PDB file of C-alpha atoms in Angstrom:
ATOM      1  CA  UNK A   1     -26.455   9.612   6.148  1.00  0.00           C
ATOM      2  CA  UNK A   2     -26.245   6.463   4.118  1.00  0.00           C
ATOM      3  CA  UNK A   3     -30.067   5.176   4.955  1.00  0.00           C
ATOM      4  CA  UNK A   4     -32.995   6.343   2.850  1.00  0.00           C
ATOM      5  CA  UNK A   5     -36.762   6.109   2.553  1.00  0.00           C
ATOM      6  CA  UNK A   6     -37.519   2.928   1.230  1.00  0.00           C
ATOM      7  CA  UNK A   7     -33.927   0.571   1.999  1.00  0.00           C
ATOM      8  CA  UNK A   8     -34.436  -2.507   3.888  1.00  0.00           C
ATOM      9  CA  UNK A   9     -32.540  -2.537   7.230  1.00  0.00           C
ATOM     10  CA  UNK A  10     -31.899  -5.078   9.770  1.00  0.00           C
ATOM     11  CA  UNK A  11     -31.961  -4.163  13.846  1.00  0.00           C
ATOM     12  CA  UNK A  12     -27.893  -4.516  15.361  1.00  0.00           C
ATOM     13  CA  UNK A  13     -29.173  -3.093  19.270  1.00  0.00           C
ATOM     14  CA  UNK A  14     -32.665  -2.862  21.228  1.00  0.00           C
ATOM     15  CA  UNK A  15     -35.021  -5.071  22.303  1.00  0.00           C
ATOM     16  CA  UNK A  16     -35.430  -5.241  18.146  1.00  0.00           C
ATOM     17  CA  UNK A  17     -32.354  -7.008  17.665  1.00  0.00           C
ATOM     18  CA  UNK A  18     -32.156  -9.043  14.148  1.00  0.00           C
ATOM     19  CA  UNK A  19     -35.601  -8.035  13.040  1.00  0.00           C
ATOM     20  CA  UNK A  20     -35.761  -6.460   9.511  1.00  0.00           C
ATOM     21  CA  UNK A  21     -37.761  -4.006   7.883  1.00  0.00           C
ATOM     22  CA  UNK A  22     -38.384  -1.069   5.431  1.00  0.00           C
ATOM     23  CA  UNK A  23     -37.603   2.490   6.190  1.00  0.00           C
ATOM     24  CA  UNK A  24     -40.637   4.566   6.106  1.00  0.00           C
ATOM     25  CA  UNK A  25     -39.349   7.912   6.993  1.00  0.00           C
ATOM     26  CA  UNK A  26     -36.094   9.692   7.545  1.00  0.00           C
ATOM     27  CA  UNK A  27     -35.185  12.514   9.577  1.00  0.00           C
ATOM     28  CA  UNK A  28     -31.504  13.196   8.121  1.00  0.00           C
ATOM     29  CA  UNK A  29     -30.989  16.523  10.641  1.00  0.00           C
ATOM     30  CA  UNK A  30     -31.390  14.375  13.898  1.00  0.00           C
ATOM     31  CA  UNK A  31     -30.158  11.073  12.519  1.00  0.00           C
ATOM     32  CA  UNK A  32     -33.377   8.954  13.158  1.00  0.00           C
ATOM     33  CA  UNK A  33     -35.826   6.665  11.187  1.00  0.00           C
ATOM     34  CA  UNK A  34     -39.214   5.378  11.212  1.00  0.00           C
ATOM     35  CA  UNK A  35     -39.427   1.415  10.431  1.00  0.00           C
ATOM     36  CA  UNK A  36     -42.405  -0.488   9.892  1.00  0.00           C
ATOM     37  CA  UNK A  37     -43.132  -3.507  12.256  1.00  0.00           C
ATOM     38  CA  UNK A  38     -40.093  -2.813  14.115  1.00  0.00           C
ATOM     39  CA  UNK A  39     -40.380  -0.159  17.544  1.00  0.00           C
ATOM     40  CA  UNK A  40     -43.600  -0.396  17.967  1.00  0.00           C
ATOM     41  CA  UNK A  41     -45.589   1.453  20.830  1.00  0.00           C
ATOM     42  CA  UNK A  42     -49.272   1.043  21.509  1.00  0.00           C
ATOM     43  CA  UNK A  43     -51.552   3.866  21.203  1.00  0.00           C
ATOM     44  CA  UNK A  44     -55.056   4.379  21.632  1.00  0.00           C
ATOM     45  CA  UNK A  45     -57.395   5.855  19.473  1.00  0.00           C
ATOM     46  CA  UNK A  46     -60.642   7.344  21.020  1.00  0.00           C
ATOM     47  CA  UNK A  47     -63.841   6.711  19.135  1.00  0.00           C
ATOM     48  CA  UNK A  48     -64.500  10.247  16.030  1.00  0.00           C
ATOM     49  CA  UNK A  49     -68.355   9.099  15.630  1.00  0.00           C
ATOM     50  CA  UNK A  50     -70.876   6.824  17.153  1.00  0.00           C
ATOM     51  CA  UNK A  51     -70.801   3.950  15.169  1.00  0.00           C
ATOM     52  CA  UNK A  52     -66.804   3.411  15.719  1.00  0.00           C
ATOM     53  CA  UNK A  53     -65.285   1.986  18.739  1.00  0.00           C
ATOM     54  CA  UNK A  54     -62.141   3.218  20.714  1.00  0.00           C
ATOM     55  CA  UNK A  55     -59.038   0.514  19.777  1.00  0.00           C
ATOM     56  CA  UNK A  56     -55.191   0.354  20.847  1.00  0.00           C
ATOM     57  CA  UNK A  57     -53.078   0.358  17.842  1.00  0.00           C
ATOM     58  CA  UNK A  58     -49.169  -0.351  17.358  1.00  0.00           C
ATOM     59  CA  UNK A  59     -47.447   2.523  15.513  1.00  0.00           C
ATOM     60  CA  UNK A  60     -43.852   2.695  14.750  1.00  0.00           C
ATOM     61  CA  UNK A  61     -41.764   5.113  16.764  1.00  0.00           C
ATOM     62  CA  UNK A  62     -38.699   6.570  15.532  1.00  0.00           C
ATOM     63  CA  UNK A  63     -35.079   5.596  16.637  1.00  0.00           C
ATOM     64  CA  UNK A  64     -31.185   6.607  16.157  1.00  0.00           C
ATOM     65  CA  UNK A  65     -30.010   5.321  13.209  1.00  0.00           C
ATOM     66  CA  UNK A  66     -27.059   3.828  14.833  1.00  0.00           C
ATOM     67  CA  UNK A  67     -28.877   0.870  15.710  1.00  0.00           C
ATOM     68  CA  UNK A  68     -29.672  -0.219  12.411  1.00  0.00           C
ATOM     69  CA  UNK A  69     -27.118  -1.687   9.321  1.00  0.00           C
ATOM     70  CA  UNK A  70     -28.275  -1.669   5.785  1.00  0.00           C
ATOM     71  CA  UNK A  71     -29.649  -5.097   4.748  1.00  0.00           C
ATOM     72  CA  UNK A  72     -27.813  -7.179   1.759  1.00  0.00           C
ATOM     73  CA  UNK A  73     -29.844  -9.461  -0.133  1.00  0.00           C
ATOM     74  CA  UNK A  74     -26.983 -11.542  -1.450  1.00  0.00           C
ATOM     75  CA  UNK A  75     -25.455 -11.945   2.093  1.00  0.00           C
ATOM     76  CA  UNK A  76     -28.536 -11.954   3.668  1.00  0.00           C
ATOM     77  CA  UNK A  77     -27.207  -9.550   6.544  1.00  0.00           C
ATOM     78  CA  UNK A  78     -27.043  -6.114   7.405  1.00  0.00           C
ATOM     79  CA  UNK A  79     -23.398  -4.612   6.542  1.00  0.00           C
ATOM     80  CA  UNK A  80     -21.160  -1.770   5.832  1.00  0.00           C
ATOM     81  CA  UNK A  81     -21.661   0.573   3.096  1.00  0.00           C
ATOM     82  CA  UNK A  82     -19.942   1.971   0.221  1.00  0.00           C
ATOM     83  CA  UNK A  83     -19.789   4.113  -2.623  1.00  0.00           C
ATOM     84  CA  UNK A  84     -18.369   3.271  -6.217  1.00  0.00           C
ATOM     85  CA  UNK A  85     -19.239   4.999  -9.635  1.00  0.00           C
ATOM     86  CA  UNK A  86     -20.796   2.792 -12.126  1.00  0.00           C
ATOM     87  CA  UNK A  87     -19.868   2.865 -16.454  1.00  0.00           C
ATOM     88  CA  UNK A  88     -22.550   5.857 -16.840  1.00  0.00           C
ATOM     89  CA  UNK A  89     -21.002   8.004 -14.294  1.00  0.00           C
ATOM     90  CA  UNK A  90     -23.561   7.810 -11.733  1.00  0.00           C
ATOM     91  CA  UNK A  91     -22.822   7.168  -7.847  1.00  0.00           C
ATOM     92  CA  UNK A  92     -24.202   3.795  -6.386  1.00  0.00           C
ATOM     93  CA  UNK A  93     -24.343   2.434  -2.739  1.00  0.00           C
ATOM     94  CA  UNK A  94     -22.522  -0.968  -2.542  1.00  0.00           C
ATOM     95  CA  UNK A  95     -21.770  -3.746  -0.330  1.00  0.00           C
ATOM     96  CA  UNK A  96     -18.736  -3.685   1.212  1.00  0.00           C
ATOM     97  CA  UNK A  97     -18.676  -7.197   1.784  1.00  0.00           C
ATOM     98  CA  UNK A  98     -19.356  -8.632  -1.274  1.00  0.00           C
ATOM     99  CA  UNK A  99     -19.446  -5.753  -3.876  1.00  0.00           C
ATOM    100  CA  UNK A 100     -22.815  -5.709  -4.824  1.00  0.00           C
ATOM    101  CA  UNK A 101     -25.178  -2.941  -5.395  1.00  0.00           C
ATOM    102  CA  UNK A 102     -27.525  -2.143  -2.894  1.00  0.00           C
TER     103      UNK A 102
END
C-alpha cells in the first residue's frame, strides 16, 4: 500500500469528493484509513461526572483506500504514484506526473 500515516490525500469518490486531508491511521491488512475532517459520523458522548454535560461529537470513520489519491503539492492534485531511487541509494515515493518527491 502506497498511503502512510501522516501523507496528505485528496477524496476521488463519496459524498467526500475533492476534500483533502491528513492520514491519521492506517490499517495496511484491510486496505483502509482514518482521515481527519473527512468521513465524519456523529457520536454521542454520555456525561463521566456531574459537572460535565452529554455532547454529540464528529469522529472520523475509516474507509477503503481506493477512494482516496495521494495529494501533490506542486500540482496541487491528488495523482499516481511512483517509486525511483535517489543519489544515496534510498527508495522515494514520486509523482508520476511531474516527477517530484512526495
Amino acid at each position: 500500500m502506497k498511503l502512510r500515516k501522516g501523507d496528505t490525500i485528496t477524496m476521488i469518490a463519496g459524498n467526500d469528493r475533492g476534500k483533502t486531508g491528513r492520514i491519521l491511521s492506517v490499517d495496511p491488512a484491510r486496505a483502509l484509513i482514518v482521515v481527519e475532517g473527512i468521513n465524519l459520523r456523529k457520536k454521542h458522548r454520555r456525561a463521566r461526572r456531574q459537572d460535565r454535560k452529554g455532547e454529540i461529537v464528529s469522529v472520523p470513520v475509516r474507509f477503503p483506500t481506493s477512494r482516496a489519491m495521494l495529494y501533490c503539492a506542486t500540482c496541487q492534485r491528488g495523482v499516481r504514484t511512483g517509486y525511483a531511487i535517489d543519489e544515496n541509494q534510498i527508495k522515494k515515493r514520486i509523482c508520476r506526473k511531474c516527477q517530484q518527491a512526495i
